[in-house]
Tab-separated table of C-alpha atoms in Angstrom:
chain	number	residue	atom	x	y	z
A	779	UNK	CA	22.938	39.320	27.574
A	780	UNK	CA	23.212	36.164	25.507
A	781	UNK	CA	20.236	34.729	23.684
A	782	UNK	CA	18.986	31.162	23.936
A	783	UNK	CA	16.818	29.179	21.537
A	784	UNK	CA	15.502	25.698	22.153
A	785	UNK	CA	13.263	23.536	19.992
A	786	UNK	CA	11.553	20.281	20.849
A	787	UNK	CA	9.275	18.486	18.427
A	788	UNK	CA	7.403	15.206	18.077
A	789	UNK	CA	8.771	14.758	14.561
A	790	UNK	CA	12.165	15.834	13.171
A	791	UNK	CA	11.767	19.524	12.356
A	792	UNK	CA	14.152	22.163	11.034
A	793	UNK	CA	14.853	25.454	12.823
A	794	UNK	CA	15.947	27.554	9.831
A	795	UNK	CA	13.150	30.092	10.405
A	796	UNK	CA	13.677	30.480	14.164
A	797	UNK	CA	17.461	30.433	13.867
A	798	UNK	CA	17.273	33.237	11.311
A	799	UNK	CA	15.267	35.218	13.866
A	800	UNK	CA	17.872	34.538	16.522
A	801	UNK	CA	20.862	35.309	14.263
A	802	UNK	CA	19.350	38.691	13.400
A	803	UNK	CA	19.907	39.654	17.014
A	804	UNK	CA	23.599	38.867	16.697
A	805	UNK	CA	24.462	42.540	16.203
A	806	UNK	CA	24.785	43.023	19.921
A	807	UNK	CA	25.927	39.436	20.415
A	808	UNK	CA	29.031	39.218	18.324
A	809	UNK	CA	31.081	36.939	20.571
A	810	UNK	CA	30.184	33.690	18.872
A	811	UNK	CA	27.263	31.377	18.472
A	812	UNK	CA	26.548	27.698	18.467
A	813	UNK	CA	23.787	25.226	17.786
A	814	UNK	CA	23.443	21.559	18.679
A	815	UNK	CA	21.064	19.210	16.857
A	816	UNK	CA	20.158	15.763	18.104
A	817	UNK	CA	19.455	13.146	15.470
A	818	UNK	CA	18.461	10.114	17.492
A	819	UNK	CA	21.317	9.565	19.916
A	820	UNK	CA	23.780	11.417	17.679
A	821	UNK	CA	24.565	15.123	17.847
A	822	UNK	CA	25.714	17.686	15.326
A	823	UNK	CA	27.297	20.586	17.163
A	824	UNK	CA	28.174	23.700	15.165
A	825	UNK	CA	30.114	26.387	17.012
A	826	UNK	CA	31.906	29.514	15.839
A	827	UNK	CA	33.478	32.401	17.667
A	828	UNK	CA	32.489	34.702	14.831
A	829	UNK	CA	29.118	36.464	14.978
A	830	UNK	CA	26.135	34.510	13.663
A	831	UNK	CA	25.639	37.402	11.217
A	832	UNK	CA	28.842	36.658	9.292
A	833	UNK	CA	29.844	33.088	10.173
A	834	UNK	CA	29.877	30.572	7.287
A	835	UNK	CA	28.626	27.982	9.787
A	836	UNK	CA	25.607	30.138	10.635
A	837	UNK	CA	24.946	30.494	6.903
A	838	UNK	CA	24.921	26.691	6.604
A	839	UNK	CA	22.468	26.353	9.491
A	840	UNK	CA	20.150	29.016	7.997
A	841	UNK	CA	20.022	27.321	4.594
A	842	UNK	CA	20.339	23.571	5.183
A	843	UNK	CA	17.186	21.990	6.648
A	844	UNK	CA	18.709	19.878	9.426
A	845	UNK	CA	15.743	18.011	10.912
A	846	UNK	CA	15.942	17.294	14.585
A	847	UNK	CA	13.711	16.586	17.578
A	848	UNK	CA	15.881	18.536	20.045
A	849	UNK	CA	17.795	21.694	19.186
A	850	UNK	CA	19.732	24.043	21.474
A	851	UNK	CA	21.170	27.298	20.096
A	852	UNK	CA	23.010	30.162	21.741
A	853	UNK	CA	24.399	33.496	20.636
A	854	UNK	CA	27.004	34.891	22.946
A	855	UNK	CA	27.862	38.206	24.465
A	856	UNK	CA	30.853	37.369	26.652
A	857	UNK	CA	30.552	38.122	30.374
A	858	UNK	CA	33.216	35.690	31.624
A	859	UNK	CA	36.006	34.054	29.632
A	860	UNK	CA	37.722	35.293	26.495
A	861	UNK	CA	36.146	35.016	23.042
A	862	UNK	CA	37.455	31.664	21.841
A	863	UNK	CA	36.145	28.422	20.441
A	864	UNK	CA	36.426	26.515	23.738
A	865	UNK	CA	34.246	29.141	25.465
A	866	UNK	CA	31.487	28.971	22.859
A	867	UNK	CA	28.133	27.407	23.817
A	868	UNK	CA	26.532	24.910	23.585
A	869	UNK	CA	28.857	22.557	25.450
A	870	UNK	CA	28.721	18.795	25.025
A	871	UNK	CA	29.636	15.864	27.241
A	872	UNK	CA	28.773	12.155	27.401
A	873	UNK	CA	27.177	10.517	30.436
A	874	UNK	CA	25.637	7.008	30.674
A	875	UNK	CA	26.219	6.459	26.940
A	876	UNK	CA	24.157	9.540	26.028
A	877	UNK	CA	25.386	12.898	24.754
A	878	UNK	CA	24.291	15.965	26.715
A	879	UNK	CA	24.135	19.448	25.209
A	880	UNK	CA	23.938	22.547	27.416
A	881	UNK	CA	23.722	26.311	26.904
A	882	UNK	CA	23.498	29.049	29.535
A	883	UNK	CA	22.476	32.665	29.622
A	884	UNK	CA	23.461	34.648	32.665
A	885	UNK	CA	26.381	35.155	34.967
A	886	UNK	CA	27.322	33.107	38.034
A	887	UNK	CA	29.336	34.849	40.740
A	888	UNK	CA	31.701	33.009	43.098
A	889	UNK	CA	30.695	29.658	41.663
A	890	UNK	CA	33.748	27.447	42.192
A	891	UNK	CA	32.467	23.989	43.068
A	892	UNK	CA	34.805	21.077	43.665
A	893	UNK	CA	34.930	19.162	40.377
A	894	UNK	CA	36.277	15.862	41.653
A	895	UNK	CA	34.730	13.544	39.082
A	896	UNK	CA	35.038	12.878	35.365
A	897	UNK	CA	33.848	16.284	34.084
A	898	UNK	CA	36.346	19.136	33.836
A	899	UNK	CA	35.966	22.429	31.974
A	900	UNK	CA	38.120	22.899	28.871
A	901	UNK	CA	37.538	26.667	28.686
A	902	UNK	CA	37.230	29.243	31.453
A	903	UNK	CA	33.569	30.243	31.613
A	904	UNK	CA	31.215	30.041	34.599
A	905	UNK	CA	28.782	28.332	32.190
A	906	UNK	CA	30.972	25.329	31.365
A	907	UNK	CA	31.844	25.036	35.077
A	908	UNK	CA	28.120	24.892	35.878
A	909	UNK	CA	27.584	22.246	33.191
A	910	UNK	CA	30.445	20.068	34.502
A	911	UNK	CA	29.050	20.365	38.028
A	912	UNK	CA	25.548	19.406	36.818
A	913	UNK	CA	26.948	16.349	35.023
A	914	UNK	CA	28.936	15.366	38.112
A	915	UNK	CA	25.920	15.653	40.421
A	916	UNK	CA	23.647	13.790	37.991
A	917	UNK	CA	26.249	11.006	37.719
A	918	UNK	CA	26.294	10.764	41.508
A	919	UNK	CA	22.499	10.647	41.753
A	920	UNK	CA	21.881	7.816	39.266
A	921	UNK	CA	23.879	4.725	38.267
A	922	UNK	CA	22.522	4.694	34.714
A	923	UNK	CA	20.268	6.873	32.609
A	924	UNK	CA	17.013	7.238	34.595
A	925	UNK	CA	13.609	8.028	33.118
A	926	UNK	CA	12.714	11.599	32.225
A	927	UNK	CA	10.634	12.245	35.372
A	928	UNK	CA	13.389	11.029	37.670
A	929	UNK	CA	15.901	13.231	35.876
A	930	UNK	CA	13.518	16.162	36.180
A	931	UNK	CA	13.360	15.690	39.944
A	932	UNK	CA	17.154	15.543	40.191
A	933	UNK	CA	17.530	18.680	38.075
A	934	UNK	CA	14.881	20.467	40.147
A	935	UNK	CA	17.034	19.861	43.222
A	936	UNK	CA	20.199	21.077	41.520
A	937	UNK	CA	18.885	24.256	39.831
A	938	UNK	CA	18.522	26.380	43.006
A	939	UNK	CA	22.153	25.653	43.923
A	940	UNK	CA	23.227	27.329	40.666
A	941	UNK	CA	20.521	29.983	40.685
A	942	UNK	CA	21.677	31.364	44.041
A	943	UNK	CA	25.024	32.301	42.460
A	944	UNK	CA	23.393	34.608	39.932
A	945	UNK	CA	21.431	34.562	36.708
A	946	UNK	CA	20.907	31.037	35.449
A	947	UNK	CA	18.719	30.628	32.395
A	948	UNK	CA	19.635	27.350	30.719
A	949	UNK	CA	18.729	24.714	28.167
A	950	UNK	CA	19.794	21.075	28.496
A	951	UNK	CA	19.019	18.019	26.389
A	952	UNK	CA	20.147	14.408	26.138
A	953	UNK	CA	18.114	13.586	23.030
A	954	UNK	CA	15.219	12.164	25.098
A	955	UNK	CA	13.849	15.421	26.502
A	956	UNK	CA	14.773	19.086	26.697
A	957	UNK	CA	14.887	20.889	30.045
A	958	UNK	CA	14.628	24.668	30.366
A	959	UNK	CA	15.229	26.628	33.539
A	960	UNK	CA	14.684	30.377	33.945
A	961	UNK	CA	15.975	32.585	36.677
A	962	UNK	CA	15.203	35.869	34.884
A	963	UNK	CA	14.103	35.740	31.219
A	964	UNK	CA	12.865	32.842	29.125
A	965	UNK	CA	9.679	32.322	27.089
A	966	UNK	CA	8.003	29.259	25.638
A	967	UNK	CA	5.504	28.596	22.909
A	968	UNK	CA	3.789	25.485	21.549
A	969	UNK	CA	2.741	25.258	17.934
A	970	UNK	CA	0.202	22.651	16.905
A	971	UNK	CA	-2.702	22.113	14.515
A	972	UNK	CA	-4.242	24.350	13.143
A	973	UNK	CA	-0.961	26.000	12.155
A	974	UNK	CA	-0.999	29.696	11.207
A	975	UNK	CA	1.226	32.010	9.174
A	976	UNK	CA	3.676	33.752	11.513
A	977	UNK	CA	6.125	36.637	11.154
A	978	UNK	CA	9.582	37.028	12.661
A	979	UNK	CA	9.801	39.943	15.065
A	980	UNK	CA	13.259	41.131	13.967
A	981	UNK	CA	13.335	40.332	10.273
A	982	UNK	CA	10.962	40.860	7.406
A	983	UNK	CA	10.160	37.175	6.985
A	984	UNK	CA	6.973	35.114	7.199
A	985	UNK	CA	6.288	31.387	7.116
A	986	UNK	CA	2.926	29.681	6.726
A	987	UNK	CA	3.505	26.640	8.914
A	988	UNK	CA	0.262	25.054	7.669
A	989	UNK	CA	1.996	24.456	4.336
A	990	UNK	CA	5.034	22.693	5.842
A	991	UNK	CA	3.444	20.614	8.621
A	992	UNK	CA	0.973	17.800	9.115
A	993	UNK	CA	-1.965	18.022	11.580
A	994	UNK	CA	-0.113	15.693	13.976
A	995	UNK	CA	3.029	17.853	14.273
A	996	UNK	CA	3.742	19.497	17.582
A	997	UNK	CA	6.647	21.860	18.153
A	998	UNK	CA	7.700	23.662	21.314
A	999	UNK	CA	10.041	26.646	21.189
A	1000	UNK	CA	11.922	28.193	24.082
A	1001	UNK	CA	13.649	31.557	23.643
A	1002	UNK	CA	15.052	34.375	25.726
A	1003	UNK	CA	12.705	36.825	23.968
A	1004	UNK	CA	9.680	35.934	21.830
A	1005	UNK	CA	10.887	35.416	18.252
A	1006	UNK	CA	7.588	35.986	16.476
A	1007	UNK	CA	4.660	38.374	16.586
A	1008	UNK	CA	1.043	36.998	16.509
A	1009	UNK	CA	1.854	34.021	18.733
A	1010	UNK	CA	1.075	33.524	22.432
A	1011	UNK	CA	4.548	33.270	24.015
A	1012	UNK	CA	4.452	32.615	27.774
A	1013	UNK	CA	7.085	33.941	30.157
A	1014	UNK	CA	8.708	31.492	32.599
A	1015	UNK	CA	8.307	32.254	36.282
A	1016	UNK	CA	11.589	32.965	38.076
A	1017	UNK	CA	12.984	29.608	39.212
A	1018	UNK	CA	10.696	27.609	36.904
A	1019	UNK	CA	12.018	24.380	35.392
A	1020	UNK	CA	10.059	22.925	32.466
A	1021	UNK	CA	10.632	19.672	30.628
A	1022	UNK	CA	9.700	19.303	26.950
A	1023	UNK	CA	9.008	15.986	25.241
A	1024	UNK	CA	7.402	15.307	21.862
A	1025	UNK	CA	6.682	18.985	21.276
A	1026	UNK	CA	4.902	19.679	24.528
A	1027	UNK	CA	6.120	20.969	27.874
A	1028	UNK	CA	5.142	20.668	31.514
A	1029	UNK	CA	6.409	21.847	34.871
A	1030	UNK	CA	9.299	19.536	35.768
A	1031	UNK	CA	8.002	18.761	39.285
B	776	UNK	CA	37.986	0.064	4.212
B	777	UNK	CA	37.601	3.532	5.697
B	778	UNK	CA	40.057	6.309	4.936
B	779	UNK	CA	41.873	8.397	7.518
B	780	UNK	CA	43.470	11.810	7.147
B	781	UNK	CA	45.448	13.597	9.842
B	782	UNK	CA	47.231	16.940	9.721
B	783	UNK	CA	49.612	18.431	12.239
B	784	UNK	CA	51.292	21.810	11.694
B	785	UNK	CA	53.445	24.315	13.538
B	786	UNK	CA	51.139	27.136	12.467
B	787	UNK	CA	47.358	27.047	11.901
B	788	UNK	CA	46.909	25.580	8.428
B	789	UNK	CA	43.859	24.689	6.375
B	790	UNK	CA	43.208	21.244	4.932
B	791	UNK	CA	40.922	22.195	2.025
B	792	UNK	CA	43.325	20.698	-0.534
B	793	UNK	CA	43.922	17.409	1.289
B	794	UNK	CA	40.292	17.053	2.340
B	795	UNK	CA	39.236	17.460	-1.284
B	796	UNK	CA	41.595	14.607	-2.126
B	797	UNK	CA	40.061	12.490	0.618
B	798	UNK	CA	36.451	13.334	-0.261
B	799	UNK	CA	37.067	12.277	-3.852
B	800	UNK	CA	37.513	8.758	-2.548
B	801	UNK	CA	34.076	8.867	-0.958
B	802	UNK	CA	32.528	6.953	-3.858
B	803	UNK	CA	33.310	3.665	-2.191
B	804	UNK	CA	32.947	5.192	1.267
B	805	UNK	CA	29.427	6.483	1.283
B	806	UNK	CA	28.558	5.736	4.884
B	807	UNK	CA	29.388	9.142	6.291
B	808	UNK	CA	32.383	11.285	7.006
B	809	UNK	CA	33.641	13.566	9.698
B	810	UNK	CA	36.415	15.997	10.454
B	811	UNK	CA	37.584	17.501	13.727
B	812	UNK	CA	39.647	20.711	13.889
B	813	UNK	CA	41.437	21.893	17.004
B	814	UNK	CA	41.698	25.633	17.465
B	815	UNK	CA	43.736	25.978	20.639
B	816	UNK	CA	41.868	23.914	23.227
B	817	UNK	CA	38.580	24.221	21.330
B	818	UNK	CA	37.293	21.768	18.725
B	819	UNK	CA	35.036	22.053	15.707
B	820	UNK	CA	33.660	18.655	14.877
B	821	UNK	CA	31.731	18.255	11.637
B	822	UNK	CA	30.051	14.915	11.072
B	823	UNK	CA	27.511	13.725	8.540
B	824	UNK	CA	26.137	10.332	7.687
B	825	UNK	CA	25.827	11.377	4.060
B	826	UNK	CA	28.747	10.759	1.712
B	827	UNK	CA	31.449	13.429	1.655
B	828	UNK	CA	30.699	13.741	-2.077
B	829	UNK	CA	27.224	15.209	-1.509
B	830	UNK	CA	27.138	16.446	2.099
B	831	UNK	CA	26.617	20.215	2.577
B	832	UNK	CA	28.966	19.952	5.565
B	833	UNK	CA	31.716	18.490	3.368
B	834	UNK	CA	31.139	21.332	0.910
B	835	UNK	CA	31.673	23.821	3.761
B	836	UNK	CA	34.912	22.113	4.800
B	837	UNK	CA	36.183	22.101	1.197
B	838	UNK	CA	35.550	25.827	0.685
B	839	UNK	CA	36.025	27.516	4.066
B	840	UNK	CA	39.677	27.784	5.131
B	841	UNK	CA	39.446	26.591	8.725
B	842	UNK	CA	42.980	26.977	10.091
B	843	UNK	CA	44.038	24.443	12.656
B	844	UNK	CA	47.166	22.853	14.108
B	845	UNK	CA	45.590	19.402	14.529
B	846	UNK	CA	43.023	17.915	12.159
B	847	UNK	CA	41.533	14.417	12.079
B	848	UNK	CA	39.256	13.370	9.219
B	849	UNK	CA	37.570	10.085	8.385
B	850	UNK	CA	35.402	8.770	5.603
B	851	UNK	CA	33.455	5.703	6.507
B	852	UNK	CA	32.582	2.406	4.961
B	853	UNK	CA	30.578	0.695	7.665
B	854	UNK	CA	31.875	-2.649	8.922
B	855	UNK	CA	30.159	-2.652	12.337
B	856	UNK	CA	27.198	-0.530	13.454
B	857	UNK	CA	24.413	0.944	11.344
B	858	UNK	CA	24.867	4.106	9.258
B	859	UNK	CA	23.814	6.817	11.705
B	860	UNK	CA	25.140	10.047	13.122
B	861	UNK	CA	26.189	8.509	16.442
B	862	UNK	CA	28.328	5.944	14.605
B	863	UNK	CA	30.154	8.538	12.513
B	864	UNK	CA	33.846	9.222	13.226
B	865	UNK	CA	35.679	11.141	14.586
B	866	UNK	CA	34.452	10.660	18.160
B	867	UNK	CA	35.040	13.237	20.862
B	868	UNK	CA	35.333	13.062	24.647
B	869	UNK	CA	36.757	15.264	27.404
B	870	UNK	CA	39.473	14.083	29.812
B	871	UNK	CA	41.532	16.194	32.243
B	872	UNK	CA	39.940	19.399	30.894
B	873	UNK	CA	41.092	18.625	27.333
B	874	UNK	CA	39.018	17.464	24.391
B	875	UNK	CA	40.166	14.280	22.649
B	876	UNK	CA	39.303	13.440	19.053
B	877	UNK	CA	39.674	9.918	17.678
B	878	UNK	CA	39.124	8.135	14.377
B	879	UNK	CA	39.691	4.485	13.519
B	880	UNK	CA	40.105	2.452	10.389
B	881	UNK	CA	39.808	-1.287	10.714
B	882	UNK	CA	37.706	-3.874	12.417
B	883	UNK	CA	38.098	-5.263	15.940
B	884	UNK	CA	36.762	-8.747	16.596
B	885	UNK	CA	35.561	-9.919	20.017
B	886	UNK	CA	36.587	-6.653	21.621
B	887	UNK	CA	34.238	-6.271	24.592
B	888	UNK	CA	36.260	-4.715	27.392
B	889	UNK	CA	34.707	-3.860	30.743
B	890	UNK	CA	33.876	-0.138	30.562
B	891	UNK	CA	33.530	0.589	34.282
B	892	UNK	CA	34.570	4.243	34.264
B	893	UNK	CA	33.243	7.521	32.929
B	894	UNK	CA	33.417	6.714	29.208
B	895	UNK	CA	30.552	4.844	27.578
B	896	UNK	CA	29.791	4.441	23.866
B	897	UNK	CA	26.747	6.276	22.527
B	898	UNK	CA	26.642	4.306	19.276
B	899	UNK	CA	27.370	0.650	18.586
B	900	UNK	CA	30.698	0.510	16.750
B	901	UNK	CA	33.857	-1.341	17.762
B	902	UNK	CA	35.676	1.954	17.106
B	903	UNK	CA	33.836	4.028	19.729
B	904	UNK	CA	34.203	1.111	22.157
B	905	UNK	CA	37.967	1.152	21.570
B	906	UNK	CA	38.068	4.930	22.081
B	907	UNK	CA	36.134	4.715	25.377
B	908	UNK	CA	38.475	1.976	26.568
B	909	UNK	CA	41.545	4.047	25.616
B	910	UNK	CA	40.168	7.058	27.526
B	911	UNK	CA	39.419	4.867	30.535
B	912	UNK	CA	42.902	3.346	30.594
B	913	UNK	CA	44.591	6.731	30.101
B	914	UNK	CA	42.511	8.168	32.963
B	915	UNK	CA	43.656	5.291	35.172
B	916	UNK	CA	47.319	5.770	34.227
B	917	UNK	CA	47.578	9.512	34.990
B	918	UNK	CA	45.886	11.811	37.512
B	919	UNK	CA	46.068	14.859	35.263
B	920	UNK	CA	47.201	15.608	31.722
B	921	UNK	CA	50.805	14.331	31.469
B	922	UNK	CA	53.414	15.593	29.025
B	923	UNK	CA	53.414	14.334	25.453
B	924	UNK	CA	56.233	11.804	25.963
B	925	UNK	CA	54.550	10.250	28.982
B	926	UNK	CA	51.285	9.980	27.051
B	927	UNK	CA	53.150	8.405	24.154
B	928	UNK	CA	54.535	5.716	26.455
B	929	UNK	CA	51.071	4.994	27.886
B	930	UNK	CA	49.576	4.774	24.392
B	931	UNK	CA	52.420	2.509	23.248
B	932	UNK	CA	51.436	0.078	26.021
B	933	UNK	CA	47.735	0.217	25.123
B	934	UNK	CA	47.947	-0.118	21.313
B	935	UNK	CA	48.949	-3.816	21.193
B	936	UNK	CA	45.928	-4.707	23.364
B	937	UNK	CA	43.651	-3.282	20.637
B	938	UNK	CA	45.791	-4.419	17.726
B	939	UNK	CA	45.499	-8.066	18.761
B	940	UNK	CA	41.709	-7.914	18.213
B	941	UNK	CA	42.099	-6.993	14.555
B	942	UNK	CA	42.968	-4.107	12.283
B	943	UNK	CA	43.620	-0.962	14.267
B	944	UNK	CA	44.806	2.049	12.306
B	945	UNK	CA	43.953	5.157	14.304
B	946	UNK	CA	44.450	8.883	14.756
B	947	UNK	CA	44.120	10.587	18.154
B	948	UNK	CA	44.692	14.179	19.239
B	949	UNK	CA	44.122	16.318	22.319
B	950	UNK	CA	45.205	19.603	20.708
B	951	UNK	CA	48.772	19.246	22.023
B	952	UNK	CA	49.976	16.453	19.768
B	953	UNK	CA	48.590	13.978	17.246
B	954	UNK	CA	49.217	10.259	17.607
B	955	UNK	CA	48.971	7.826	14.702
B	956	UNK	CA	49.066	4.044	14.982
B	957	UNK	CA	49.125	1.624	12.073
B	958	UNK	CA	48.387	-2.048	12.145
B	959	UNK	CA	48.048	-2.433	8.372
B	960	UNK	CA	47.965	0.721	6.202
B	961	UNK	CA	48.942	4.303	7.029
B	962	UNK	CA	51.379	6.719	5.393
B	963	UNK	CA	53.000	9.937	6.543
B	964	UNK	CA	54.606	12.913	4.862
B	965	UNK	CA	56.282	16.081	6.102
B	966	UNK	CA	56.193	19.256	4.050
B	967	UNK	CA	58.681	22.010	4.778
B	968	UNK	CA	60.733	24.696	3.052
B	969	UNK	CA	61.386	24.726	0.097
B	970	UNK	CA	57.722	23.990	-0.726
B	971	UNK	CA	56.885	22.589	-4.149
B	972	UNK	CA	53.812	22.473	-6.370
B	973	UNK	CA	51.962	19.208	-5.778
B	974	UNK	CA	49.100	17.416	-7.492
B	975	UNK	CA	46.263	15.417	-5.953
B	976	UNK	CA	46.347	11.775	-6.929
B	977	UNK	CA	42.576	11.371	-7.382
B	978	UNK	CA	41.486	14.768	-8.657
B	979	UNK	CA	42.738	17.107	-11.348
B	980	UNK	CA	43.933	19.720	-8.878
B	981	UNK	CA	47.328	21.268	-8.104
B	982	UNK	CA	48.528	23.643	-5.390
B	983	UNK	CA	51.828	25.494	-5.288
B	984	UNK	CA	52.432	25.463	-1.547
B	985	UNK	CA	55.349	27.915	-1.941
B	986	UNK	CA	52.782	30.635	-2.683
B	987	UNK	CA	50.678	29.976	0.436
B	988	UNK	CA	53.359	29.265	3.053
B	989	UNK	CA	56.305	30.923	4.775
B	990	UNK	CA	59.776	29.310	4.994
B	991	UNK	CA	59.148	28.489	8.672
B	992	UNK	CA	55.956	26.482	8.092
B	993	UNK	CA	56.047	22.763	8.763
B	994	UNK	CA	53.144	20.457	8.059
B	995	UNK	CA	52.834	16.718	8.615
B	996	UNK	CA	50.132	14.673	6.902
B	997	UNK	CA	49.018	11.167	7.776
B	998	UNK	CA	46.717	9.277	5.411
B	999	UNK	CA	45.593	5.746	4.688
B	1000	UNK	CA	46.864	6.072	1.116
B	1001	UNK	CA	49.194	8.777	-0.245
B	1002	UNK	CA	47.041	11.723	-1.336
B	1003	UNK	CA	49.496	13.329	-3.736
B	1004	UNK	CA	51.877	12.324	-6.461
B	1005	UNK	CA	55.458	13.753	-6.540
B	1006	UNK	CA	55.871	13.615	-2.769
B	1007	UNK	CA	57.837	11.114	-0.655
B	1008	UNK	CA	55.097	9.440	1.445
B	1009	UNK	CA	56.450	6.861	3.911
B	1010	UNK	CA	54.517	3.762	4.923
B	1011	UNK	CA	54.129	3.002	8.639
B	1012	UNK	CA	55.527	-0.300	9.847
B	1013	UNK	CA	52.888	-2.698	11.237
B	1014	UNK	CA	52.453	-1.836	14.927
B	1015	UNK	CA	54.208	1.532	14.592
B	1016	UNK	CA	53.015	4.431	16.777
B	1017	UNK	CA	54.190	7.922	15.782
B	1018	UNK	CA	53.587	11.205	17.580
B	1019	UNK	CA	53.379	14.476	15.643
B	1020	UNK	CA	54.043	17.896	17.174
B	1021	UNK	CA	54.592	21.234	15.435
B	1022	UNK	CA	54.515	19.667	12.001
B	1023	UNK	CA	57.075	16.968	12.616
B	1024	UNK	CA	56.757	13.365	13.730
B	1025	UNK	CA	58.844	10.802	15.556
B	1026	UNK	CA	58.515	7.226	16.788
B	1027	UNK	CA	56.446	7.420	19.976
B	1028	UNK	CA	58.845	5.299	22.029
C-alpha cells in the first residue's frame, strides 16, 4: 500500500521531520515518491520514480526547509500503471486560476468514467483518472472558485462515487484548504501550544517543537499511519471527509 | 531581459553544462529561475523565486544528471508581475493528455485576450496569460493531439498575434517536439558527430563532448545568447518559428 502525508498549518511550516519519517518507510514503497508544496498560489512539485530512500530529490526535501501552508506527499507502491514519472503522485492541474494537487492511496476497480472535459490523464493510473474526473465534476458544479464550505459539500457528494469502486484514501489541496478522505486507513493529528518533544516512530530522531514554534502556531498532519509516538493520532472513520484550514480540521459536512 | 535555454536531443541527455552557463548569468536575473525536464510523457518542473546563483534547487540541477529529450529553462528578470513562485517560468498545463511546458522572454503590452476556456492564469504575468491563450487556441484548433507538423502550422498562425503585442521569444514543448519562436533574440546550435571540446562563455569550464557521447547522438540547443565559444550558433530571424525533434531543427512552416 502507498503512504500519504498531508500537512496544513496556519503559518508556513517545513515538513523535513515528518517527511523523513515517511521516507523511512520507502523500503517497501520503492516505486517513486512525490511531494507538492503550496507557497501562496504557487506550487513546487517534486516527483521521482526512484525510491525516497535514494532519490536526490528526496534528499533535497529532507534537508532544505521549504516552508508551506499546504503540503501533500506520497510514496508509491505501484498497483496500477508502470513505474514511470508520469504515474508518480502527486498530480497537478489548474482549475479556475488555482493549482490543485492530489495524491491517492488505494486501488479503484472498473473505474472508467467518461472524461469529456478539459482534464485528461497523461499516465495510466486509476489515481490520475480519478483526479481528472474530480476536476471535471468540480468544474461542472461551479463557474468559478467557490468558498471552502461549498467545495467541501461538492467533494462530499463526489467521494462516494469513487469510494464504491474500491479503496480511496486521498489528499487534495488548492492552496486555500486541504481535504482528506479515508475509505480504509488515514490518521490525523493537530499540534498546537504547548508544543512537546516528539519522536519519529520509524527512525531514531526527536524534535522539540517548542523550540521551533511560537505559541500561535497550529499544524495539522494527516498520514496513512501515525508517524510519531507520544502523540494522540486519530483514525478517520471509513467514508469520512475532513477539511483542514489554518492548522485545524473539521468534518467537511 | 530574461534568459531562455532549450535542449532537444535524440537520446536522453543532461543539461548540467549548459544550465551552469545559464545560471552564471543569474547575477542580473535574480528574480527566480525554473527548468522543466520531460522524461517520456512525464515532467519534472523545478522552480524557485530565488536566484539560480543561490537556490538549492539550482544546485541540484547543476549536479544531478537528469537525462531528458526536451528541456526548457528560464532565468527571470521581472518586467510584469511580482517576484513569487506562481509567476516563475516555465509554466505547465495539460492538454489532450499531454503536459505542455512554456517559457517566455519579452514583454507583451495591452495583451488581455478573452480566456473563456479551461486555461486560466494562476499568477499575474503577461507570459502566463499568453500561454493560457495559446493552449486555448490550440484546443479549439484540434480535437486531439495532432502530429508535429500540424501543430507547427497552428502555432505559426498564432505567433504573430502575440508578437504584435511586443517582444515574444518563447520555448514550448509537449514531450514530442520543442518549438522556439523569436521576435528579437534567440540563437540555436546543433551538436553532432564528430563532437569537440567546448568552453562556456561565462564560466571557466570546458567539456569534451566526444568523451560523453556516442557517434549517433544529436543535440540541439536554443538560447537567448550563445552559451559557448568555438561553436557556430545561428541567430533566429525576427518572427522565425523553428521546431526541434530528435536533436535537429527546421523552419516550422
